[in-house]
């Protein structure tokens, strides 16, 4: 069977290679990372897509704080130290001196990082009258979902290397949010130059950051190429060149790894893992990851505005079959939107049973004894929380037919898929979430808050003041036990209302050449190439 599968991979490569444009010549000491899709933007502020974050954030930019991938603790990054006032409403950050921005063909910085750059980065998000706020569509989905605009009242440069954040209220998740990939720091000087040139949109497409690599060129649906940042404050990267080859087809990505056209492959399908682990030239890395794959219902559309209908649909799905057929056993059945590794996880949460007969009864009680027609939108890309949404949708389609629900599967090109999702054109969608930090709030507000519904990142389009109040109460206290009590109540309420049905928490995998080392996957999303090496 392995021989047949390997042959099919190579056949796939032969058939598709003529369609894939030639990559630019990569230097011998460079690395090719085969990614599953094109970035939506080169500014992480504008996205929540893991595809974009993997390619852009940790390669081009830095944040005030980072998250230690082993411990989950916050640690210094661009800010070498920080402090908070006793009332929890003022934060000060002292920046590292002599942090250099990228020197590119389109921008030559005249100074290192200053507090003014941090002020610019966040004022662009917060101030709707800021000249850069509407650029790129004026959407900042992650920070809108956590309501940053009502939280932060001012960002001030007290000295060239000291920045102060004033808050309207205490928020126990504030520091964690500053450590997310969405909080990447931009150059105020570059932004001013582009404004003067009447080209502000280039800030998000010809990026400048302080990260280990700097932007070279990009061809949509073909490749992204970076060069090493020679003055990187964290130590010069070993790789002189980094290329992301954009290959949506998983089988083709794996074939390119086996024929040494890729050095690293993102999100191999679980069915492919057994094959590659038997090869001496390839190794598979795995990472316990904070994520959840789920089925979200558009709660603003009938019949999905009825909690009984949502629960009936969930109870009709055989998740154990999904775990074997889609995740190949490399995932745990979800009992909550929170993974069991979260300190706020409800250990007493009951697993929703697979009960098709009870599901029929609930549908009848809700007024749909003969079922109805609906759509299931399935992601066209592989993600760690859902490695094969199309296959999952097909299994669910068969399950739903048993209770009289006729489901049509919808799949679109990735950027169109996300845009139409944000416009709430779907009935239901198979998608998921990977945590950006260790705080449990990161699973609740970006996915299910009213603010997230307004900005389009809440795929259930669900807004419930009772649920929002529980989250807000949790943020007002720094006491872990008190916070946990609010998050337990939030999980109980979600189980009652079922705006989304949590399916699985998956491990993250990537396959790479044995010649490659130092590629760091984080349990909180993203991948870092800063320490990557390639044995020549």
mmCIF file of C-alpha atoms in Angstrom, residues 40-41 43-54 139-145 181-182 383 385 414 418 422 431-434 436 446-447 452 455-459:
data_model
loop_
_atom_site.group_PDB
_atom_site.id
_atom_site.type_symbol
_atom_site.label_atom_id
_atom_site.label_comp_id
_atom_site.label_asym_id
_atom_site.label_seq_id
_atom_site.Cartn_x
_atom_site.Cartn_y
_atom_site.Cartn_z
ATOM 1 C CA UNK A 40 -3.972 37.696 2.461
ATOM 2 C CA UNK A 41 -1.744 40.583 3.542
ATOM 3 C CA UNK A 43 0.467 43.011 7.782
ATOM 4 C CA UNK A 44 -0.689 40.595 10.528
ATOM 5 C CA UNK A 45 -2.978 43.277 11.975
ATOM 6 C CA UNK A 46 -5.455 42.656 9.143
ATOM 7 C CA UNK A 47 -5.892 38.885 9.430
ATOM 8 C CA UNK A 48 -6.702 35.955 11.670
ATOM 9 C CA UNK A 49 -5.720 33.364 9.047
ATOM 10 C CA UNK A 50 -3.071 30.887 10.172
ATOM 11 C CA UNK A 51 -1.902 30.588 6.550
ATOM 12 C CA UNK A 52 -0.937 34.267 6.546
ATOM 13 C CA UNK A 53 0.476 34.216 10.077
ATOM 14 C CA UNK A 54 2.793 31.283 9.299
ATOM 15 C CA UNK A 139 -10.395 45.853 9.448
ATOM 16 C CA UNK A 140 -8.339 44.695 12.452
ATOM 17 C CA UNK A 141 -10.285 41.524 13.247
ATOM 18 C CA UNK A 142 -8.375 40.152 16.212
ATOM 19 C CA UNK A 143 -8.162 43.428 18.124
ATOM 20 C CA UNK A 144 -11.746 44.304 17.246
ATOM 21 C CA UNK A 145 -12.853 40.936 18.624
ATOM 22 C CA UNK A 181 1.261 37.687 16.148
ATOM 23 C CA UNK A 182 -1.336 40.397 15.431
ATOM 24 C CA UNK A 383 -5.111 23.386 8.842
ATOM 25 C CA UNK A 385 -7.392 21.811 13.518
ATOM 26 C CA UNK A 414 -9.413 30.345 0.139
ATOM 27 C CA UNK A 418 -12.875 33.859 3.952
ATOM 28 C CA UNK A 422 -16.966 37.430 6.896
ATOM 29 C CA UNK A 431 -13.310 25.752 10.377
ATOM 30 C CA UNK A 432 -11.387 26.186 13.642
ATOM 31 C CA UNK A 433 -9.030 28.204 15.784
ATOM 32 C CA UNK A 434 -5.441 27.983 16.972
ATOM 33 C CA UNK A 436 -2.380 32.914 19.895
ATOM 34 C CA UNK A 446 -12.199 36.153 19.089
ATOM 35 C CA UNK A 447 -14.625 33.317 18.329
ATOM 36 C CA UNK A 452 -16.271 39.422 16.983
ATOM 37 C CA UNK A 455 -16.221 42.421 12.677
ATOM 38 C CA UNK A 456 -16.904 39.101 10.957
ATOM 39 C CA UNK A 457 -14.499 36.778 12.802
ATOM 40 C CA UNK A 458 -17.331 35.160 14.814
ATOM 41 C CA UNK A 459 -18.267 32.395 12.357
#
